[in-house]
Coordinates of C-alpha atoms in Angstrom, one line a residue:
M143 CA 0.0 0.0 0.0
V144 CA 2.8 2.4 1.0
R145 CA 4.8 1.4 -2.0
Q146 CA 1.9 2.1 -4.3
K147 CA 1.3 5.5 -2.7
L148 CA 5.0 6.5 -3.2
K149 CA 4.8 5.2 -6.8
N150 CA 1.7 7.3 -7.5
K151 CA 3.3 10.3 -5.8
F152 CA 6.5 10.2 -7.9
S153 CA 4.7 9.4 -11.1
K154 CA 3.1 12.9 -11.0
Y155 CA 6.5 14.5 -11.7
R156 CA 7.9 14.6 -15.2
F157 CA 11.6 14.9 -15.6
E158 CA 12.9 16.5 -18.8
I159 CA 16.5 16.7 -20.1
R160 CA 16.9 20.1 -18.6
H161 CA 16.0 18.7 -15.1
I162 CA 18.6 16.0 -15.5
S163 CA 21.2 18.4 -16.8
A164 CA 20.7 20.8 -13.9
F165 CA 20.9 17.8 -11.5
L166 CA 24.2 16.6 -13.0
F167 CA 25.6 20.2 -13.2
V168 CA 24.8 20.7 -9.5
L169 CA 26.4 17.4 -8.6
I170 CA 29.6 18.1 -10.5
I171 CA 29.9 21.6 -8.9
F172 CA 29.3 20.0 -5.5
Q173 CA 32.1 17.4 -6.1
L174 CA 34.5 20.2 -7.2
V175 CA 33.7 22.3 -4.2
M176 CA 34.1 19.2 -1.9
A177 CA 37.5 18.4 -3.5
F178 CA 38.6 22.0 -3.0
V179 CA 37.5 22.0 0.6
Q180 CA 39.2 18.7 1.3
K181 CA 42.4 19.9 -0.3
S182 CA 42.3 23.1 1.7
S183 CA 41.7 21.2 4.9
L184 CA 44.6 18.8 4.0
S185 CA 46.9 21.7 3.3
D186 CA 46.0 23.4 6.6
F187 CA 46.6 20.1 8.4
L188 CA 50.0 19.5 6.6
N189 CA 51.1 23.1 7.4
E190 CA 50.2 22.8 11.0
T191 CA 51.9 19.4 11.2
Q192 CA 54.9 20.7 9.4
D193 CA 55.2 23.7 11.8
W194 CA 55.0 21.4 14.8
Y195 CA 57.5 18.9 13.4
Q196 CA 59.9 21.6 12.3
K197 CA 60.1 23.0 15.8
Y198 CA 60.3 19.5 17.3
S199 CA 63.1 18.4 14.9
A200 CA 65.0 21.6 15.4
E201 CA 64.8 21.4 19.1
R202 CA 65.6 17.7 19.0
L203 CA 68.7 18.4 16.9
A204 CA 69.9 21.1 19.2
I205 CA 69.4 18.9 22.3
I206 CA 71.3 16.0 20.8
T207 CA 74.1 18.3 19.7
T208 CA 74.3 19.9 23.2
T209 CA 74.2 16.6 24.9
S210 CA 77.0 15.3 22.7
M211 CA 79.0 18.4 23.6
E212 CA 78.3 18.0 27.3
L213 CA 79.4 14.3 27.3
L214 CA 82.6 15.1 25.5
Y215 CA 83.2 18.0 27.8
E216 CA 82.6 15.9 30.9
N217 CA 85.1 13.2 29.8
L218 CA 88.0 15.6 29.5
F219 CA 90.5 15.4 32.3
M220 CA 91.8 18.9 32.1
E221 CA 94.0 18.5 35.2
K222 CA 96.0 15.7 33.6
P223 CA 98.9 16.9 31.4
M224 CA 98.1 16.1 27.7
S225 CA 100.4 15.5 24.9
E226 CA 100.2 17.3 21.6
F227 CA 98.5 14.2 20.1
D228 CA 95.8 14.3 22.8
Q229 CA 95.3 18.0 22.2
R230 CA 94.8 17.4 18.4
K231 CA 92.4 14.5 19.2
I232 CA 90.3 16.6 21.5
T233 CA 90.2 19.5 19.0
Y234 CA 89.2 17.1 16.2
S235 CA 86.4 15.6 18.3
F236 CA 84.9 19.0 19.0
N237 CA 85.3 20.1 15.3
V238 CA 83.4 16.9 14.3
I239 CA 80.5 17.9 16.4
F240 CA 80.4 21.5 15.1
K241 CA 81.0 20.6 11.4
Q242 CA 78.8 17.6 11.3
Q243 CA 75.8 19.8 12.1
L244 CA 76.8 22.5 9.7
I245 CA 76.9 19.9 6.9
Q246 CA 73.1 19.5 7.2
K247 CA 71.2 21.9 4.9
S248 CA 68.9 23.0 7.7
V249 CA 71.6 24.1 10.1
E250 CA 72.8 27.6 9.3
D251 CA 74.8 28.5 12.4
I252 CA 76.0 26.7 15.6
S253 CA 78.1 28.0 18.5
L254 CA 78.7 27.8 22.2
I255 CA 78.1 30.9 24.3
L256 CA 79.8 30.4 27.6
L257 CA 80.2 32.6 30.7
K258 CA 83.4 32.8 32.7
N259 CA 84.3 35.4 35.3
H260 CA 81.3 37.5 34.0
R261 CA 82.8 37.5 30.6
I262 CA 81.2 36.1 27.4
Y263 CA 83.0 33.7 25.2
V264 CA 81.8 32.5 21.8
I265 CA 83.1 29.1 20.6
D266 CA 82.4 27.8 17.1
S267 CA 85.4 25.3 16.7
G268 CA 87.4 22.8 18.5
Q269 CA 90.4 25.1 18.6
K270 CA 88.5 27.8 20.3
L271 CA 87.0 25.4 22.8
Y272 CA 90.5 24.1 23.7
A273 CA 91.7 27.6 24.0
F274 CA 88.8 28.4 26.3
L275 CA 89.6 25.4 28.5
T276 CA 93.3 26.5 28.7
D277 CA 92.3 30.1 29.4
K278 CA 93.9 31.3 26.2
L279 CA 90.6 32.4 24.4
E280 CA 89.9 36.1 24.2
P281 CA 86.5 37.2 25.5
Y282 CA 83.8 38.3 23.0
E283 CA 84.0 41.9 21.9
T284 CA 80.9 43.7 20.9
G285 CA 81.0 44.7 17.2
P286 CA 80.1 43.7 13.7
N287 CA 80.9 39.9 13.5
G288 CA 79.2 36.6 12.7
H289 CA 78.0 36.0 16.2
S290 CA 76.5 39.3 17.2
E291 CA 73.0 38.0 16.5
A292 CA 73.5 35.0 18.7
V293 CA 75.0 37.0 21.6
K294 CA 72.3 39.6 21.4
L295 CA 69.6 36.8 21.6
F296 CA 71.5 35.2 24.6
L297 CA 71.7 38.4 26.5
G298 CA 68.0 38.9 26.0
Y299 CA 67.2 35.5 27.6
R300 CA 70.2 35.0 29.9
D301 CA 68.5 35.4 33.2
E302 CA 65.5 33.3 32.3
I303 CA 67.7 30.5 31.0
R304 CA 69.9 30.5 34.0
A305 CA 66.9 30.5 36.3
S306 CA 64.9 27.8 34.6
E307 CA 67.4 25.9 32.5
T308 CA 64.8 25.4 29.8
I309 CA 65.1 25.5 26.0
Y310 CA 64.1 28.7 24.3
S311 CA 63.0 28.7 20.6
I312 CA 62.4 31.8 18.6
L313 CA 60.7 31.5 15.2
E314 CA 61.8 34.0 12.6
N315 CA 60.1 34.6 9.2
N316 CA 57.8 31.6 9.9
K317 CA 60.6 29.2 8.8
T318 CA 63.9 29.8 10.8
F319 CA 64.3 28.7 14.4
K320 CA 66.8 30.3 16.7
I321 CA 67.3 27.9 19.6
L322 CA 69.1 28.4 23.0
V323 CA 69.8 25.2 24.9
P324 CA 71.4 25.4 28.4
F325 CA 74.9 24.0 28.4
V326 CA 75.2 22.2 31.8
P327 CA 78.1 19.7 31.9
D328 CA 78.3 17.9 35.3
G329 CA 75.3 19.9 36.4
E330 CA 77.1 23.2 36.3
Y331 CA 75.6 25.9 34.2
L332 CA 78.2 27.4 31.9
G333 CA 76.2 29.0 29.1
V334 CA 74.1 28.0 26.1
M335 CA 74.4 26.1 22.9
Y336 CA 73.1 28.4 20.1
M337 CA 71.8 26.9 16.8
K338 CA 70.1 28.6 13.9
I339 CA 68.1 26.0 12.0
T340 CA 65.8 26.2 9.0
P341 CA 64.1 22.8 8.7
D342 CA 62.5 22.2 5.3
F343 CA 59.8 19.6 4.9
T344 CA 58.0 21.2 1.9
F345 CA 59.0 18.2 -0.3
L346 CA 56.9 16.0 1.9
T347 CA 53.9 18.4 1.9
K348 CA 54.2 18.7 -1.9
E349 CA 54.3 15.0 -2.4
V350 CA 51.2 14.4 -0.2
T351 CA 49.3 17.3 -2.0
A352 CA 50.3 15.9 -5.4
N353 CA 49.1 12.5 -4.5
F354 CA 45.9 13.9 -3.2
D355 CA 45.4 15.9 -6.4
K356 CA 45.9 12.7 -8.4
V357 CA 43.4 10.8 -6.3
A358 CA 40.9 13.8 -6.5
V359 CA 41.3 14.0 -10.3
I360 CA 40.8 10.2 -10.7
Y361 CA 37.8 10.3 -8.3
T362 CA 36.3 13.3 -10.0
S363 CA 36.9 11.8 -13.4
L364 CA 35.2 8.5 -12.4
I365 CA 32.2 10.5 -11.0
F366 CA 32.0 12.6 -14.1
L367 CA 32.2 9.6 -16.4
G368 CA 29.4 8.0 -14.4
L369 CA 27.3 11.1 -14.6
V370 CA 27.9 11.3 -18.4
I371 CA 26.8 7.7 -18.7
I372 CA 23.7 8.4 -16.5
F373 CA 23.0 11.5 -18.6
Y374 CA 23.3 9.6 -21.8
I375 CA 21.0 6.8 -20.6
S376 CA 18.5 9.3 -19.2
S377 CA 18.6 11.4 -22.4
Q378 CA 17.9 8.3 -24.5
A379 CA 15.0 7.4 -22.2
V380 CA 13.6 10.9 -22.4
K381 CA 14.2 10.9 -26.1
E382 CA 12.2 7.7 -26.5
R383 CA 9.5 9.0 -24.3
N384 CA 9.3 12.3 -26.3
E385 CA 9.1 10.3 -29.5
A386 CA 6.3 8.1 -28.1
Q387 CA 4.6 11.3 -26.8
R388 CA 5.0 12.9 -30.2
K389 CA 3.4 9.9 -31.9
F390 CA 0.6 9.9 -29.3
F391 CA -0.1 13.5 -30.0
Q392 CA -0.1 12.9 -33.7
E393 CA -2.5 10.0 -33.2
H394 CA -4.6 12.2 -30.9
E395 CA -4.6 15.0 -33.4
E396 CA -5.7 12.6 -36.1
N397 CA -8.5 11.3 -33.9
I398 CA -9.7 14.8 -33.2
K399 CA -9.6 15.6 -36.9
K400 CA -11.5 12.4 -37.6
Q401 CA -14.0 13.2 -34.8
I402 CA -14.6 16.7 -36.2
R403 CA -14.9 15.3 -39.7
L404 CA -17.5 12.8 -38.4
E405 CA -19.4 15.5 -36.6
K406 CA -19.5 17.6 -39.8
E407 CA -20.7 14.6 -41.8
S408 CA -23.3 13.9 -39.1
L409 CA -24.5 17.4 -39.1
F410 CA -24.5 17.3 -42.9
T411 CA -26.6 14.1 -42.9
K412 CA -29.0 15.5 -40.3
R413 CA -29.4 18.7 -42.3
I414 CA -30.2 16.7 -45.4
Y415 CA -32.7 14.5 -43.6
H416 CA -34.3 17.5 -42.1
T417 CA -34.7 19.4 -45.4
H418 CA -35.5 16.6 -47.8
H419 CA -39.2 16.5 -46.9
K420 CA -39.3 20.3 -47.2
A421 CA -37.8 19.8 -50.7
E422 CA -40.5 17.3 -51.5
K423 CA -43.1 19.8 -50.3
I424 CA -41.7 22.6 -52.4
I425 CA -41.5 20.4 -55.5
G426 CA -45.2 19.7 -54.9
F427 CA -45.8 23.5 -54.8
I428 CA -43.9 23.9 -58.1
K429 CA -46.0 21.2 -59.7
E430 CA -49.2 22.8 -58.5
D431 CA -48.1 26.2 -59.8
V432 CA -47.2 24.7 -63.2
R433 CA -50.6 22.9 -63.5
K434 CA -52.4 26.2 -62.7
M435 CA -50.2 28.3 -65.0
N436 CA -52.1 30.7 -67.2
S437 CA -51.6 34.1 -68.7
E438 CA -52.9 35.9 -65.7
G439 CA -50.3 36.5 -62.9
I440 CA -47.6 34.8 -65.0
D441 CA -44.9 37.1 -63.7
E442 CA -45.6 36.5 -60.0
L443 CA -45.8 32.8 -60.7
K444 CA -42.5 32.8 -62.5
K445 CA -40.9 34.7 -59.6
R446 CA -42.3 32.2 -57.0
V447 CA -41.3 29.2 -59.0
L448 CA -37.8 30.6 -59.5
T449 CA -37.4 31.1 -55.8
Y450 CA -38.6 27.6 -55.1
S451 CA -36.2 26.3 -57.7
N452 CA -33.3 28.3 -56.1
F453 CA -34.1 26.8 -52.7
I454 CA -34.0 23.3 -54.3
S455 CA -30.7 24.2 -55.8
R456 CA -29.4 25.3 -52.4
I457 CA -30.5 21.9 -50.9
I458 CA -28.7 20.1 -53.7
Y459 CA -25.6 22.2 -53.1
D460 CA -25.8 21.3 -49.4
M461 CA -25.9 17.6 -50.3
K462 CA -22.7 18.0 -52.3
W463 CA -20.6 19.7 -49.6
Y464 CA -20.9 18.8 -46.0
D465 CA -18.3 21.3 -45.0
Q466 CA -19.4 24.4 -46.8
E467 CA -17.1 27.3 -47.7
I468 CA -17.9 30.3 -45.5
N469 CA -18.1 32.6 -48.5
T470 CA -21.1 30.6 -49.7
I471 CA -22.9 31.6 -46.5
I472 CA -21.6 35.1 -45.7
N473 CA -20.4 37.2 -48.6
P474 CA -20.5 41.0 -49.4
M475 CA -22.2 40.0 -52.7
F476 CA -25.3 39.0 -50.7
H477 CA -27.8 41.7 -49.9
T478 CA -30.7 39.8 -48.4
N479 CA -33.8 41.6 -47.3
I480 CA -35.0 39.7 -44.2
N481 CA -38.5 41.1 -44.5
E482 CA -38.9 39.7 -48.0
V483 CA -37.6 36.3 -46.9
I484 CA -40.1 36.2 -43.9
K485 CA -43.0 37.2 -46.2
F486 CA -42.1 34.6 -48.8
I487 CA -41.8 31.8 -46.2
V488 CA -45.1 32.7 -44.5
E489 CA -47.1 33.2 -47.7
N490 CA -45.6 30.6 -50.0
I491 CA -44.7 27.8 -47.5
F492 CA -46.8 27.8 -44.4
L493 CA -50.0 29.5 -45.8
R494 CA -50.2 27.1 -48.8
I495 CA -50.9 24.2 -46.4
S496 CA -54.6 23.2 -46.9
S497 CA -55.4 23.0 -43.2
R498 CA -53.7 26.3 -42.3
N499 CA -56.9 28.0 -41.3
D500 CA -57.5 25.5 -38.6
M501 CA -53.9 25.1 -37.3
F502 CA -52.3 28.6 -37.2
S503 CA -52.4 32.2 -38.3
F504 CA -49.7 34.8 -38.7
E505 CA -49.2 38.5 -37.7
L506 CA -46.3 40.3 -39.3
L507 CA -44.9 43.5 -37.9
L508 CA -42.0 44.2 -40.2
D509 CA -39.8 47.3 -39.9
D510 CA -39.0 48.7 -43.3
D511 CA -35.8 50.4 -42.0
I512 CA -33.9 47.2 -41.3
P513 CA -30.7 47.1 -43.5
P514 CA -30.0 44.1 -45.7
V515 CA -27.6 41.4 -44.5
N516 CA -24.6 39.9 -46.3
V517 CA -26.0 36.4 -45.8
N518 CA -27.3 34.0 -48.5
E519 CA -31.1 34.3 -48.5
F520 CA -31.6 30.6 -48.4
V521 CA -29.4 30.4 -45.3
V522 CA -31.7 32.9 -43.7
W523 CA -34.5 30.7 -44.8
E524 CA -32.8 27.6 -43.2
I525 CA -32.6 29.6 -39.9
L526 CA -36.1 31.2 -39.8
E527 CA -38.2 28.3 -41.1
P528 CA -37.4 25.7 -38.4
L529 CA -38.1 28.3 -35.6
I530 CA -41.5 29.2 -37.1
Q531 CA -42.2 25.5 -37.5
N532 CA -41.2 24.9 -33.9
S533 CA -43.7 27.5 -32.7
I534 CA -46.4 25.5 -34.5
D535 CA -45.2 22.1 -33.3
H536 CA -44.8 22.8 -29.6
S537 CA -48.0 24.9 -29.2
Q538 CA -50.2 21.9 -28.3
K539 CA -53.2 23.9 -29.4
E540 CA -55.6 23.4 -32.2
S541 CA -55.1 26.9 -33.4
V542 CA -52.0 29.0 -32.6
K543 CA -51.3 32.6 -33.5
I544 CA -47.7 33.4 -34.5
K545 CA -46.4 36.9 -34.4
I546 CA -43.2 37.8 -36.3
T547 CA -41.6 41.2 -35.7
T548 CA -38.5 42.8 -37.1
K549 CA -37.0 46.0 -35.7
Y550 CA -33.9 48.1 -36.3
D551 CA -32.0 49.5 -33.3
K552 CA -30.3 52.5 -34.6
N553 CA -28.4 53.3 -31.4
N554 CA -26.7 49.9 -31.3
N555 CA -26.8 49.4 -35.1
R556 CA -28.5 45.9 -34.9
T557 CA -31.5 44.2 -36.2
I558 CA -33.8 42.3 -33.9
I559 CA -36.1 39.5 -35.1
T560 CA -38.7 37.9 -32.7
I561 CA -41.0 35.0 -33.4
E562 CA -43.8 34.6 -30.7
D563 CA -46.7 32.3 -30.3
D564 CA -49.6 32.0 -27.9
G565 CA -49.2 28.3 -27.2
V566 CA -48.4 26.5 -23.9
G567 CA -44.7 27.4 -24.1
I568 CA -41.6 25.2 -24.0
K569 CA -40.9 22.7 -21.2
S570 CA -38.7 24.2 -18.5
E571 CA -36.1 21.4 -18.8
L572 CA -35.5 22.4 -22.4
L573 CA -34.5 25.9 -21.3
E574 CA -31.8 24.7 -19.0
V575 CA -28.2 25.8 -19.9
D576 CA -25.3 23.4 -20.3
S577 CA -21.7 23.9 -19.4
K578 CA -21.1 25.8 -22.6
G579 CA -23.9 28.2 -22.0
V580 CA -26.2 26.7 -24.7
K581 CA -29.9 26.0 -23.9
K582 CA -30.9 22.3 -24.2
I583 CA -33.5 23.1 -26.9
F584 CA -30.7 24.0 -29.3
L585 CA -28.8 20.7 -28.8
E586 CA -29.1 17.9 -31.2
N587 CA -31.7 15.1 -30.8
I588 CA -33.8 17.4 -28.5
S589 CA -37.4 17.7 -29.8
T590 CA -40.3 19.9 -28.6
K591 CA -42.8 17.6 -30.4
R592 CA -45.2 15.5 -28.3
L593 CA -44.5 12.5 -30.5
E594 CA -40.8 11.8 -31.3
A595 CA -40.2 11.2 -34.9
T596 CA -37.3 9.4 -36.5
N597 CA -35.6 12.6 -37.6
S598 CA -37.0 15.0 -35.0
G599 CA -34.8 17.2 -32.8
Y600 CA -32.8 18.7 -35.6
G601 CA -34.7 21.9 -36.5
C602 CA -33.7 24.2 -33.6
Y603 CA -30.2 22.5 -33.5
I604 CA -29.6 23.3 -37.2
A605 CA -31.0 26.8 -36.9
Y606 CA -28.7 27.5 -33.9
Q607 CA -25.6 26.1 -35.8
M608 CA -26.3 28.2 -38.8
A609 CA -27.2 31.4 -37.0
V610 CA -24.7 31.4 -34.2
E611 CA -21.8 29.2 -35.4
K612 CA -21.8 30.2 -39.1
C613 CA -23.3 33.7 -39.2
G614 CA -22.3 35.0 -35.8
W615 CA -25.8 36.0 -34.8
E616 CA -27.3 35.7 -31.4
L617 CA -30.2 33.3 -30.9
D618 CA -32.2 32.9 -27.7
V619 CA -35.6 31.5 -26.6
E620 CA -37.8 32.2 -23.5
N621 CA -41.3 31.5 -22.3
L622 CA -43.8 34.3 -22.0
K623 CA -45.8 35.1 -18.9
E624 CA -49.1 35.2 -20.7
G625 CA -48.3 31.8 -22.4
G626 CA -46.3 30.7 -25.4
C627 CA -42.7 31.4 -26.2
R628 CA -40.5 33.8 -28.0
F629 CA -37.5 33.2 -30.2
T630 CA -35.1 36.2 -30.5
I631 CA -32.5 36.8 -33.1
K632 CA -30.0 39.7 -32.8
I633 CA -28.0 40.6 -35.9
K634 CA -25.0 43.0 -35.6
N635 CA -25.1 45.1 -38.8

């Protein structure tokens, strides 16, 4: 259950190539920053370790050297007469200690600074040490010489060293140590051993840093290679998905086009079914007029028959093209007089029915000021005739009075056509509005007739499609308080 919930939650999110690219870019930047931070931390650690070890090694070297000097000094029997060979041997031993330290690259200076009779003696060789032991060495004289720096440092810490007998280390330029080690042979403080040492362990730090850089480069390269592979696989997956999505959209588009085409064909079929019986009726009128043809009223008869024939031609044209060109419906060439169309439909269609006196009557209130419309007159016929027929069909009365009014609104430059009847009105459920704002009576397969016929429910639907969808007019219907209903058409001139 939990697994399914998590799957449903993550399936809502769609990852594109740009998302994966951003993720990989952030991951690479993170890896580079992490490598930089690790290298910086390692460098700090190595520098701190190097500083500590430099001081430790310098002090250790100074202590060992001083200890060696003290042991050699303690083993001398100065009270015993020495031969010249012994003197050279002692001198050589001390020189070895001094020179052996100076051989090292890190040791820059070494000397013994001794006190005797409140005088300072500086010793940097075996000869001077032997001369000091035999009281033949001259005391140190202040002045420019190679040991002035050491003597000055000794004088600065002389009292502290004598009192505590501890090692003093002074760091100079963050790399050179000046070390003062108490010289105490046989436990007697005689002075200090001075050493100037610059230990260098940068080669070790560089080696460690270089190895870390190699490891970081290899690690970053492997991660980058892995990310490139992931990016490639993801891009291929997204590419395949996009291709499938594209094909799906194409198929969906084809289905929509097919559905629209089927809807147009369906509307075409319904329109033909709805008008074919009108065509049969009009052909009957034509036959009747031909049979009654005589010299009297021949012009009016010809005009009426010609209009009938043109309407039949329009029906035949509709049967040829289910998706009519808009210029065959609306065109500046058309100048249709709506009043004339209404009169012709009423007088030559509805009033020619033999039982008209018992079924319905008409009242026409037509405004002569209404301007002509740029709509084919037979399209106007297809709009008005079903609405008038509907007023007759839904009336549910033996005799219904139909009132047709046209009026021109000069202020708003529009023509208003109303078709009213005094029947029982339209059922309230047919006046309900759907989600698109269209009343139910104007939907297909919706009929106001008491008995549903096979092809019923198309009259108001076709009238709405032609008036609103094709011509851009407004069409509405409402029930009247006194009974009956009213169809209203508004035309923007």
